[in-house]
XYZ file of C-alpha atoms in Angstrom:
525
model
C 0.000 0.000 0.000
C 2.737 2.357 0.561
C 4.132 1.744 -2.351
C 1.396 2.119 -4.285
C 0.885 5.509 -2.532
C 4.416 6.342 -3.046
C 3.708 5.764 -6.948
C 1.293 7.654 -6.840
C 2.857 10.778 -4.950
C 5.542 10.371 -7.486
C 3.348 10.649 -10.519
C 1.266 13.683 -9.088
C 4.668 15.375 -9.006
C 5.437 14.753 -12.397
C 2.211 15.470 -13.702
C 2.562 19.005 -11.739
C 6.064 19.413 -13.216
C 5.048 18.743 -16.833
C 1.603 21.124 -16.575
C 3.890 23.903 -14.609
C 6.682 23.013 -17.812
C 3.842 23.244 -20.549
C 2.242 26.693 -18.406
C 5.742 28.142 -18.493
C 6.302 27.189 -22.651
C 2.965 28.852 -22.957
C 3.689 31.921 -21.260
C 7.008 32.171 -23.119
C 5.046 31.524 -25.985
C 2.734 33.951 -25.390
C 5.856 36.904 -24.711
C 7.420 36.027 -27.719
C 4.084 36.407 -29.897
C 3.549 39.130 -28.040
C 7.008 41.071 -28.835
C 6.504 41.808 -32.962
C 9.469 41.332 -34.915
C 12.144 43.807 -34.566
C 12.689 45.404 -38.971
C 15.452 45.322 -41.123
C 16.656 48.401 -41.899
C 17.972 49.117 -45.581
C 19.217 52.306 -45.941
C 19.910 53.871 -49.084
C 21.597 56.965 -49.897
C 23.033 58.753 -52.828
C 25.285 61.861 -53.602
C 23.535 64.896 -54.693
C 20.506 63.074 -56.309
C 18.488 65.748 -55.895
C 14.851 65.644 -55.946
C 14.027 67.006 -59.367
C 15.516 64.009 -61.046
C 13.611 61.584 -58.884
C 10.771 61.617 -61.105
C 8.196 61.901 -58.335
C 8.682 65.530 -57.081
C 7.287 68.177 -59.599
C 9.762 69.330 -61.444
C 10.496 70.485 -65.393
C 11.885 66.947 -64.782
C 9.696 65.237 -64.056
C 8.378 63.421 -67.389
C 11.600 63.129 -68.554
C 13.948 61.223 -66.325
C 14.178 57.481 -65.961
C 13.416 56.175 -62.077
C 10.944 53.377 -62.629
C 12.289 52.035 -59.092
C 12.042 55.159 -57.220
C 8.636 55.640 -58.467
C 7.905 51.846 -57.734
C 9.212 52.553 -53.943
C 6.767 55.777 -53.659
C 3.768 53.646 -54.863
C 4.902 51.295 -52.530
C 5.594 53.764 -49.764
C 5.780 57.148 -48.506
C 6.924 60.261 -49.859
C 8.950 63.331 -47.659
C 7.766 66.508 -48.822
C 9.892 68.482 -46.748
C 12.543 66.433 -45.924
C 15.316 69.140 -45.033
C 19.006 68.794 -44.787
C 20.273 70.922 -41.576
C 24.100 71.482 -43.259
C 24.222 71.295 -47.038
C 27.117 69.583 -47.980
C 28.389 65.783 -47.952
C 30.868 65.080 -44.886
C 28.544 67.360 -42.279
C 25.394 65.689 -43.407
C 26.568 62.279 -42.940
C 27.727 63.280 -39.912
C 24.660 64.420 -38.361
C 22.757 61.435 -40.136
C 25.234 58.783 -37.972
C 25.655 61.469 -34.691
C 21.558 62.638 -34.389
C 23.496 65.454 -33.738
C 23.912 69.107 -36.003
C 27.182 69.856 -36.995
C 28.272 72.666 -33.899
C 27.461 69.581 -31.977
C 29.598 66.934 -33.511
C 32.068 69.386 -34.693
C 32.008 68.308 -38.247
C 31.193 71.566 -39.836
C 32.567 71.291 -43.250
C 33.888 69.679 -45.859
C 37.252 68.637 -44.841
C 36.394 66.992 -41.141
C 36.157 63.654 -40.013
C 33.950 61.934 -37.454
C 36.609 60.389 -34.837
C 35.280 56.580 -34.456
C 35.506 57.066 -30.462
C 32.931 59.758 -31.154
C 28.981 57.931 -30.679
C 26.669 57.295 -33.403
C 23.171 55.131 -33.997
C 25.638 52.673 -35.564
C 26.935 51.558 -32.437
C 23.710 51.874 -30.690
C 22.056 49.830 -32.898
C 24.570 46.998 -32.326
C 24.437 47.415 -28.656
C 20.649 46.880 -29.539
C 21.196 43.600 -31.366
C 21.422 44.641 -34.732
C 23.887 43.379 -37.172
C 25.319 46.701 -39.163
C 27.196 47.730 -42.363
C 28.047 50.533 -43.843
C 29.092 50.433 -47.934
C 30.368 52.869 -50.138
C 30.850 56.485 -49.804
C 31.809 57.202 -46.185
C 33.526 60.816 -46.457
C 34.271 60.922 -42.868
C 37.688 60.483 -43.335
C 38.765 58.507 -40.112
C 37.723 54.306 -39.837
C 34.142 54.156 -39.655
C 32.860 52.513 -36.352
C 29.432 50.586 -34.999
C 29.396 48.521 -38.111
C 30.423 44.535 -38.058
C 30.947 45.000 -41.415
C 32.260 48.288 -43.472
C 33.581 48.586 -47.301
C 34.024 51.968 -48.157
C 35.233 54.388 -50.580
C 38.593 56.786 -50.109
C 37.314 59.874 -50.176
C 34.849 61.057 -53.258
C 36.137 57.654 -54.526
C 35.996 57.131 -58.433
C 33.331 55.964 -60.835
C 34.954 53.355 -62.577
C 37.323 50.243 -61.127
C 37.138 52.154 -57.501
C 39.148 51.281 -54.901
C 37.528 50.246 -51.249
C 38.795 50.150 -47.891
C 37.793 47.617 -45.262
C 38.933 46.560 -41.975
C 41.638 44.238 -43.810
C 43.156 47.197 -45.423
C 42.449 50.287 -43.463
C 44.071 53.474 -43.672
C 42.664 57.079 -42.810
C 42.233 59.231 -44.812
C 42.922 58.612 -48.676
C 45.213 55.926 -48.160
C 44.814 51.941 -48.032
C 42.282 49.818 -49.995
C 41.328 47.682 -52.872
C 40.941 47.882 -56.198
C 37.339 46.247 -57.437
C 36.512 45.958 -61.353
C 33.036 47.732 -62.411
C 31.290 50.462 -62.224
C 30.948 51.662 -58.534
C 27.487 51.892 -57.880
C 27.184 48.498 -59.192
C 29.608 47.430 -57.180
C 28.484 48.820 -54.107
C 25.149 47.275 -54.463
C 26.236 43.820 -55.516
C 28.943 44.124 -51.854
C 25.430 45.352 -49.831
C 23.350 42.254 -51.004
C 26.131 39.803 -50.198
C 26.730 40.880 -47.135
C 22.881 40.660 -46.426
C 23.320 37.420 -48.241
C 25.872 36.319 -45.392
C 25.135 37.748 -42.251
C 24.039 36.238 -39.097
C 20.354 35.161 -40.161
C 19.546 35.405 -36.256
C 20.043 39.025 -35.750
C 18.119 41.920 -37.472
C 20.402 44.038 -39.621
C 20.817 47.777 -40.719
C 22.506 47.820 -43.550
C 23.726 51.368 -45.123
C 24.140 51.370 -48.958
C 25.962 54.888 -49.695
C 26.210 55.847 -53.603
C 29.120 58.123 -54.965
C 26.703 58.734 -57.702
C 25.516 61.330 -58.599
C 27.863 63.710 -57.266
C 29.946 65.811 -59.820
C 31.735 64.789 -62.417
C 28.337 62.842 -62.652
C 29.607 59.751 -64.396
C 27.824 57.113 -65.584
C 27.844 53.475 -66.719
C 27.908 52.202 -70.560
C 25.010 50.670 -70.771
C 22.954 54.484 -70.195
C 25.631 56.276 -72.425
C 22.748 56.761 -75.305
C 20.215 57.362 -72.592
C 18.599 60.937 -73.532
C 21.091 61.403 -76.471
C 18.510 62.739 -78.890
C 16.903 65.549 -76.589
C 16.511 68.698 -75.571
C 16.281 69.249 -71.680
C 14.409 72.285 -70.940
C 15.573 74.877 -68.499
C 14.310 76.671 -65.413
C 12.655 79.609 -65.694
C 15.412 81.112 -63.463
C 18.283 79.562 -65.695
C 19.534 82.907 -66.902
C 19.637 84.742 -63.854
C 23.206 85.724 -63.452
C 23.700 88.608 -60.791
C 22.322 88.937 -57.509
C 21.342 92.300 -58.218
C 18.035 90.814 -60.025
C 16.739 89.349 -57.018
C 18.150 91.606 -54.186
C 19.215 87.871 -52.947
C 23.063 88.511 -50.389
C 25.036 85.896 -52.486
C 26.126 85.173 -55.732
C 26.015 81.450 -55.823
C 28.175 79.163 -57.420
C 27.336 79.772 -61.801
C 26.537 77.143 -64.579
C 29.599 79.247 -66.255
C 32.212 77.768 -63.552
C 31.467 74.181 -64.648
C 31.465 75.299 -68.332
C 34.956 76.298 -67.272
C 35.761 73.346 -65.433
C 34.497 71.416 -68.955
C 37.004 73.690 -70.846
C 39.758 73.058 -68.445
C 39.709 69.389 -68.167
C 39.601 69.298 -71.911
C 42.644 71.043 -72.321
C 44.585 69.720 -69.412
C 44.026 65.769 -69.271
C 46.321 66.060 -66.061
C 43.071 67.501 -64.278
C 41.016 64.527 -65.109
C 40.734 62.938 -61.527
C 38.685 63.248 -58.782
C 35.382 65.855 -59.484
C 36.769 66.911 -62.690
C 37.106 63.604 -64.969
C 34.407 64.256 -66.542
C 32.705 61.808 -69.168
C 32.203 62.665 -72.819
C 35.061 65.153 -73.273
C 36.474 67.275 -75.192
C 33.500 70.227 -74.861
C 33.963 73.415 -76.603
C 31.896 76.512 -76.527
C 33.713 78.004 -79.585
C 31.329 80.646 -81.294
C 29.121 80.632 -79.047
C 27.334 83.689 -76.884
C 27.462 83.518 -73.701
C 23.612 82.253 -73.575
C 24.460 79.762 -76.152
C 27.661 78.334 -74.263
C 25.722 78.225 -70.411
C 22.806 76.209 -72.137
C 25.231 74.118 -73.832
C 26.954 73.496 -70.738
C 23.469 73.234 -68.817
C 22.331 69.760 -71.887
C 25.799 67.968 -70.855
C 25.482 68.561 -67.332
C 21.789 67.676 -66.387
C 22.128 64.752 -69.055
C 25.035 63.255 -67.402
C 23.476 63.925 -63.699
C 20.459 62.043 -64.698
C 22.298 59.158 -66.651
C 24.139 58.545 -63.296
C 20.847 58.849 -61.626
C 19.224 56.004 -64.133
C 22.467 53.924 -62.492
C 21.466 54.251 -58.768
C 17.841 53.670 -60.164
C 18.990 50.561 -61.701
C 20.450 48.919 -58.449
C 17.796 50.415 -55.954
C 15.469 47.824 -58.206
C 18.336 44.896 -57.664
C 18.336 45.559 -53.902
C 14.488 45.128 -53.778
C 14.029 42.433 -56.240
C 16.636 40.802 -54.057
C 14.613 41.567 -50.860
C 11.279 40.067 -52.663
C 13.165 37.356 -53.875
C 14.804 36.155 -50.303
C 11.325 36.617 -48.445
C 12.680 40.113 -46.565
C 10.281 42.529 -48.758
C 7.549 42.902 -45.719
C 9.838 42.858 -42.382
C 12.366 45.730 -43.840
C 12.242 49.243 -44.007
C 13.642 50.590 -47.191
C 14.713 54.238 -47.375
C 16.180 55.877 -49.841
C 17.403 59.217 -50.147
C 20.552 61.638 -50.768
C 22.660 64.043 -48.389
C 21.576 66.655 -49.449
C 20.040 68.478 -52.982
C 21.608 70.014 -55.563
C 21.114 72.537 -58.116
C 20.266 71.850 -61.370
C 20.811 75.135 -63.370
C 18.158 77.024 -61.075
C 19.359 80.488 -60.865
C 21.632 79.918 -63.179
C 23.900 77.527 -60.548
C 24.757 74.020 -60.123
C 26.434 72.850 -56.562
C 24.646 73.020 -53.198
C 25.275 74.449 -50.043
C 22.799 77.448 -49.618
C 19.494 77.651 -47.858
C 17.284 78.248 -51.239
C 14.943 75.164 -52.043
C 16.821 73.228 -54.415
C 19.650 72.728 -52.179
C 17.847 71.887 -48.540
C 15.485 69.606 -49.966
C 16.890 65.813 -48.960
C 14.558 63.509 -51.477
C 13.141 60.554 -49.052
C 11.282 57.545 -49.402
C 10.496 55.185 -47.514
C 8.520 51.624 -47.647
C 7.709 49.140 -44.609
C 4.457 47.465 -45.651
C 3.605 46.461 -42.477
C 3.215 50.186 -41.309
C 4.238 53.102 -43.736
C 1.062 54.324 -46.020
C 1.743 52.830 -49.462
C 1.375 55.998 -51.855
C 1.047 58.499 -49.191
C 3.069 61.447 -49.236
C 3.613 64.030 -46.010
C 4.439 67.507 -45.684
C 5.664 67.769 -42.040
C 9.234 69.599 -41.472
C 11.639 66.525 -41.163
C 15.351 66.941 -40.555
C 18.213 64.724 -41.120
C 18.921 64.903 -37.681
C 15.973 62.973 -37.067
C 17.010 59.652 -39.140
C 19.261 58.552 -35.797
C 16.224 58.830 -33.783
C 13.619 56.912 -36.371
C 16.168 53.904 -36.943
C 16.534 53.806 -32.662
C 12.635 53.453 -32.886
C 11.990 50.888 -35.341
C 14.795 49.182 -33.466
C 13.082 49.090 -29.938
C 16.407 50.536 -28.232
C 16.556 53.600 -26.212
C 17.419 56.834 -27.943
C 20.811 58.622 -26.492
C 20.134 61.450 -24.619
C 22.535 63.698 -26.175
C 21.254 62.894 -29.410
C 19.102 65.809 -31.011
C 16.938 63.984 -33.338
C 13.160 62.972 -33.198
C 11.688 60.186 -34.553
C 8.720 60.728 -37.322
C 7.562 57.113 -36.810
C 4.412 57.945 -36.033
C 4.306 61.091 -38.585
C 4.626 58.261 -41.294
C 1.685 56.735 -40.447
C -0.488 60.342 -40.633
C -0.179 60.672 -36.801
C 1.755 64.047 -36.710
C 2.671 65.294 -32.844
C 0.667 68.511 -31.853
C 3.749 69.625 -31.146
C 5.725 68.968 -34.180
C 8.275 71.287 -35.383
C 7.333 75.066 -36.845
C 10.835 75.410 -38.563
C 13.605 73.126 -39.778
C 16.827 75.096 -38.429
C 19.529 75.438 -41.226
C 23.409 76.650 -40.771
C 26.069 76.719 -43.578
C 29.728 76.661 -41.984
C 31.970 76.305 -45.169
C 32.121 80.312 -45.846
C 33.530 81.359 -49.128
C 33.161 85.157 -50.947
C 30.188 83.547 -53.685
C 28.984 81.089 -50.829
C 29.048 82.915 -47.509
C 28.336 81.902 -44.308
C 25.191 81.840 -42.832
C 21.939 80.427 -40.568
C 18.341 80.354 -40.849
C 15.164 78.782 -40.749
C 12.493 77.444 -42.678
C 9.014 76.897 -42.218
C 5.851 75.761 -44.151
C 5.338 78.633 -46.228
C 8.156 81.364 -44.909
C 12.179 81.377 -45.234
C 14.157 83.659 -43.203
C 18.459 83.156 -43.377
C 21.129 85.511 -41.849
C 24.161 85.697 -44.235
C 26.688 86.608 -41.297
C 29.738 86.097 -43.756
C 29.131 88.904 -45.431
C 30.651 90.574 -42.839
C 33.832 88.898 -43.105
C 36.580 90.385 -44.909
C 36.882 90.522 -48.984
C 32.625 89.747 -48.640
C 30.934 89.713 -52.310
C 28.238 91.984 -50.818
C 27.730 93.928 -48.154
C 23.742 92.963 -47.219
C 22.549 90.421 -45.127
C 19.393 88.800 -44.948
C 17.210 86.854 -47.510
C 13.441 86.687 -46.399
C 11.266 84.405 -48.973
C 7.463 83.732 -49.384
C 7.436 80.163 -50.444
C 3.628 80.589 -51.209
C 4.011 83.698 -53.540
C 7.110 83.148 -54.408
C 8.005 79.322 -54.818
C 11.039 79.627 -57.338
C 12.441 82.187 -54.170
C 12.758 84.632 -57.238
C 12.691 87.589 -55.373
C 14.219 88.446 -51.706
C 11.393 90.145 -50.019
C 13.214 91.453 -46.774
C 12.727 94.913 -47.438
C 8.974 94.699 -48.454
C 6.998 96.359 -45.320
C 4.056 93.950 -45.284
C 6.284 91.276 -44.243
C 7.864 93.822 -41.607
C 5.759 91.634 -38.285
C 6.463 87.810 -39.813
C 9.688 88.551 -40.090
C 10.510 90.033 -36.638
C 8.631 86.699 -35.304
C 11.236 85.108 -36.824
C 14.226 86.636 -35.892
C 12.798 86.216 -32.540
C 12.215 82.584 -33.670
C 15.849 82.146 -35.399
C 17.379 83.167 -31.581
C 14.968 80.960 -30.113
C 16.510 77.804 -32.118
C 20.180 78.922 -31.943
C 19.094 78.723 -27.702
C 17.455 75.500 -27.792
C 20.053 73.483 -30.096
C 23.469 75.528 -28.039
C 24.592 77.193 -31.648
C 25.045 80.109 -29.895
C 28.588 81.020 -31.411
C 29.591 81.981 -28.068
C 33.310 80.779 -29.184
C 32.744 82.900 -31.976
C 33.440 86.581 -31.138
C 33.518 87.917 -34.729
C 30.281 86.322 -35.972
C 28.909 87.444 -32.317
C 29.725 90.974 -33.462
C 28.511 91.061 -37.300
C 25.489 89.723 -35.466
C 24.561 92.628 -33.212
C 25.555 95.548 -35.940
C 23.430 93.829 -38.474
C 20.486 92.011 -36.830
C 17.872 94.812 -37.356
C-alpha cells in the first residue's frame, strides 16, 4: 500500500512538473508572440541626387527622367515633402545622419572633417541593440568608420569606374589603403550590400547602409545608359539665366553654370586635371562661337544629361536591392529608405552645386517603404530633418534613444499621426564660408524662409547685405528676396525672434565665436 501511494505521490509530481513546464512554454510563448518582430533596416543613400531628377517631385523633370524604381518605392511607400538637410554639404550631413546630432554639436562643420570613431553614433547603438550593421560605399568621414560589423568603403569622393575600397583588412585614414574592385561603382556597391545581407548572421536583425558616390559631380555614368537621352533637348528653369544677384536683391552670388562650363574647358585642355570631381565623361566640350547664352545652355544639356544618366544607375540597383529583398522573403519585415545628403542645383538660378538655404539645395529627397506600417502611396508635408534619421532607426529598433542625441523620430508622422507639437521650422546653418557662398543660418518653415548671411561681414565679402526673407507661397522659385517689403515687416521680426529661439534651444550660440557674435549685433535689425 505504501508503495502504491508512493507511486502515486511520485506521478502527481510529475504530472505538476510537466503542466507547470507546458504553463511556463505557454507563457514564453505567449511573450514572444507578443514582442513583434524587430525590422530590417535598408538604408539607401546617394550623392547629390536631388529631388528634381527623382521623377516623383514636380519638377520640369519630371516626365523626362528614368526612375521606374524610385517611383515603384513611392507607390509602394511614402513620400517626404519636406525632408530638409540641416548642413548642405556631404561630410557634415553624414555626420549628423550617424551622430543625431547638427554639426556645432559633432564638430564636423565642413567639408574637410572627419567623425573620430571614439565619437557615438546610432551605428553603435544599434549593435548594442542587437542589430547586425554595415556601412558600404561612400563614407567621407575620413577617419575608420565605427558601430558597423561589417564596413567597405570608398577613399574619399572615390571614383566611378574600377574604384578602390577600404575595409577593416586594409584600413588606412584618410585617402590611403584599400582595394581595387573591377566595375562600375554603384554596381559594385550594391552587388557588396546584397552579399553581405546574403551572409550575415540570419539570427540578428540588420541595418545595412548602402551609400552611392553617384551622382555627385563629375556625374559619371555606366555604358550601358551612355545613349540614354542622347537625342533631346532638356528644358531649363525659368530662373536659368539669372546671373547677378542684383536681379533678385538675394546677399550671395552662388556658385554659376559658367564655372562648370569652365571646369568642362579646363579638363579638356589639361588631361592632367582629369581625376577626382573633374574627370568628366564625354570630353572634349567646346563653346567656340558661341554667346554667352548659347555656351551656359550648352553646358546646362551635358550637365543635367550626365546627372540624370548617373541617376538612371542608382535607379537601376535600388530595383536589384528590392528584387533581391522580394526574392529572399525580406520585402515585408524591412524598411527601405532611400534618399541623398543633401540636394543640388540643377541650373536654377543659373547655378549648379549646393550648399545654400534656397529650395533646391535643402530639400533631402526621401522615401520610404515598410508594408507592415508606412502608407503605401502616401506622401507628407511635415518639417523633417536629417537629424531625425538617428532617432527613427533607434525606434523601429526598440532601443533607447541617447540622450545627447538631437533627433526625433517621425515614426508615427509616417503613419499620418503628426505630434501637436511637431516642429514650426527646420533650423539650417552653412559653416563652409567662401566670398560667392558665404556663411550663414536660418530657418524654414511651411510657407516662410528667413536666413542671416553673417559672412558677409567677413573680410573681402561679395556683398555687403545680409538677410534673404522668402514667401514660399508667392514666391516658390524664391525669385525675389522680399526682406525689405513692409508687409512682411511683423512675420519677419517673429522670426528673428524665432531664429534666436533655435540657436538657444540646439546651443549654436557662437559663443566661441566673437567675430560672428559681433557682425550679429551691428546687423540684426
Amino acid at each position: 500500500m505504501k508503495n502504491v501511494l508512493k507511486i502515486g505521490a511520485i506521478c502527481l509530481l510529475v504530472f505538476a512538473s510537466f503542466t507547470s513546464c507546458k504553463d511556463q512554454k505557454k507563457e514564453e510563448t505567449a511573450k514572444t508572440e507578443a514582442t513583434p518582430e524587430r525590422p530590417n533596416i535598408l538604408f539607401i543613400m546617394a550623392d547629390d541626387h536631388t529631388g528634381q531628377a527623382w521623377g516623383i517631385y514636380e519638377s520640369i523633370l519630371k516626365d523626362l527622367v528614368h526612375t521606374p524604381n524610385i517611383k515603384r518605392l513611392a507607390n509602394e511607400g511614402t513620400v517626404l515633402e519636406n525632408c530638409l538637410v540641416s548642413n548642405s554639404i556631404c561630410t557634415p550631413s553624414r555626420a549628423t545622419i550617424l551622430t543625431g546630432q547638427y554639426s556645432h554639436v559633432n564638430g564636423v562643420k565642413i567639408l574637410d572633417a572627419g567623425l573620430s570613431p571614439q565619437y557615438n553614433n546610432i551605428a553603435k547603438e544599434m549593435q548594442k541593440g542587437g542589430y547586425q550593421t554595415s556601412i558600404i560605399g561612400k563614407w567621407h568621414l575620413k577617419q575608420e568608420p565605427a558601430g558597423f560589423d561589417h564596413y567597405a568603403v570608398l577613399p574619399g569622393q572615390g571614383e566611378y569606374h574600377d574604384p578602390v575600397i577600404k575595409t577593416a583588412d586594409n584600413w588606412k585614414d584618410y585617402y590611403e589603403g584599400g582595394k581595387q574592385y573591377k566595375g562600375y561603382s554603384t554596381d559594385v556597391i550594391a552587388d557588396m550590400t546584397i552579399d553581405w545581407i546574403e551572409n550575415r548572421d540570419k539570427d540578428k536583425p540588420f541595418m545595412a547602409m548602402c551609400h552611392f558616390k553617384a551622382t555627385h559631380e563629375p556625374y559619371d555614368y555606366p555604358e550601358r545608359f551612355a545613349n540614354l537621352y542622347k537625342d533631346e533637348e532638356i528644358p531649363v528653369p525659368d530662373s536659368f539665366y539669372d546671373s547677378s544677384a542684383s536681379v533678385t536683391g538675394r546677399s550671395f552670388l552662388g556658385q554659376s553654370m559658367d564655372n562648370l562650363k569652365q571646369r568642362y574647358l579646363d579638363a579638356t585642355a589639361n588631361p592632367e586635371l582629369r581625376k577626382d570631381f573633374m574627370n568628366y565623361p564625354g570630353l572634349p566640350f567646346s563653346v567656340d562661337g558661341l554667346t554667352n547664352e548659347e555656351a551656359r545652355y550648352k553646358t546646362y544639356q551635358k550637365m543635367v544629361k550626365d546627372f540624370m544618366r548617373s541617376g538612371a544607375a542608382v535607379d537601376d540597383n535600388i530595383g536589384k536591392l528590392l528584387d533581391y529583398l522580394e526574392a529572399n522573403g525580406l520585402a515585408e519585415n524591412t524598411v527601405v529608405i532611400y534618399t541623398a545628403d543633401q540636394g543640388y542645383f540643377l541650373g536654377e538660378h543659373g547655378w549648379f552645386d549646393k550648399r545654400l538655404i534656397f529650395e533646391e539645395s535643402i530639400h533631402m529627397p526621401f522615401v520610404i517603404r515598410y508594408p507592415k506600417e508606412v502608407r503605401a502611396g502616401a506622401r507628407n508635408k511635415d518639417l523633417i530633418e536629417n537629424v531625425d534619421f538617428s532617432a527613427l532607426f533607434a525606434d523601429y529598433a526598440g532601443i533607447d534613444y541617447p540622450n545627447d542625441m538631437q533627433g526625433r523620430s517621425f515614426r508615427e508622422n509616417l503613419k499620418g499621426n503628426t505630434p501637436n507639437d511637431w516642429r514650426d521650422y527646420g533650423y539650417y546653418r552653412y559653416w563652409d564660408h567662401s566670398k560667392d557662398r558665404p556663411g550663414h543660418f536660418g530657418i524654414r518653415g511651411q510657407r516662410y524662409k528667413l536666413a542671416f548671411f553673417y559672412g558677409n561681414g567677413f573680410k573681402g565679402a561679395a556683398q555687403n547685405q545680409f538677410w534673404d526673407f522668402y514667401d514660399l507661397q508667392e514666391d516658390p522659385h524664391e525669385l525675389h528676396n522680399a526682406y525689405n517689403d513692409p508687409k512682411y515687416k511683423d512675420i519677419i521680426a517673429n522670426m528673428k525672434a524665432e531664429i534666436l529661439k533655435q540657436r538657444e534651444a540646439i546651443g549654436d550660440t557662437d559663443a566661441d565665436n566673437p567675430e560672428i557674435l559681433e557682425i550679429i549685433e551691428k546687423h540684426w535689425n
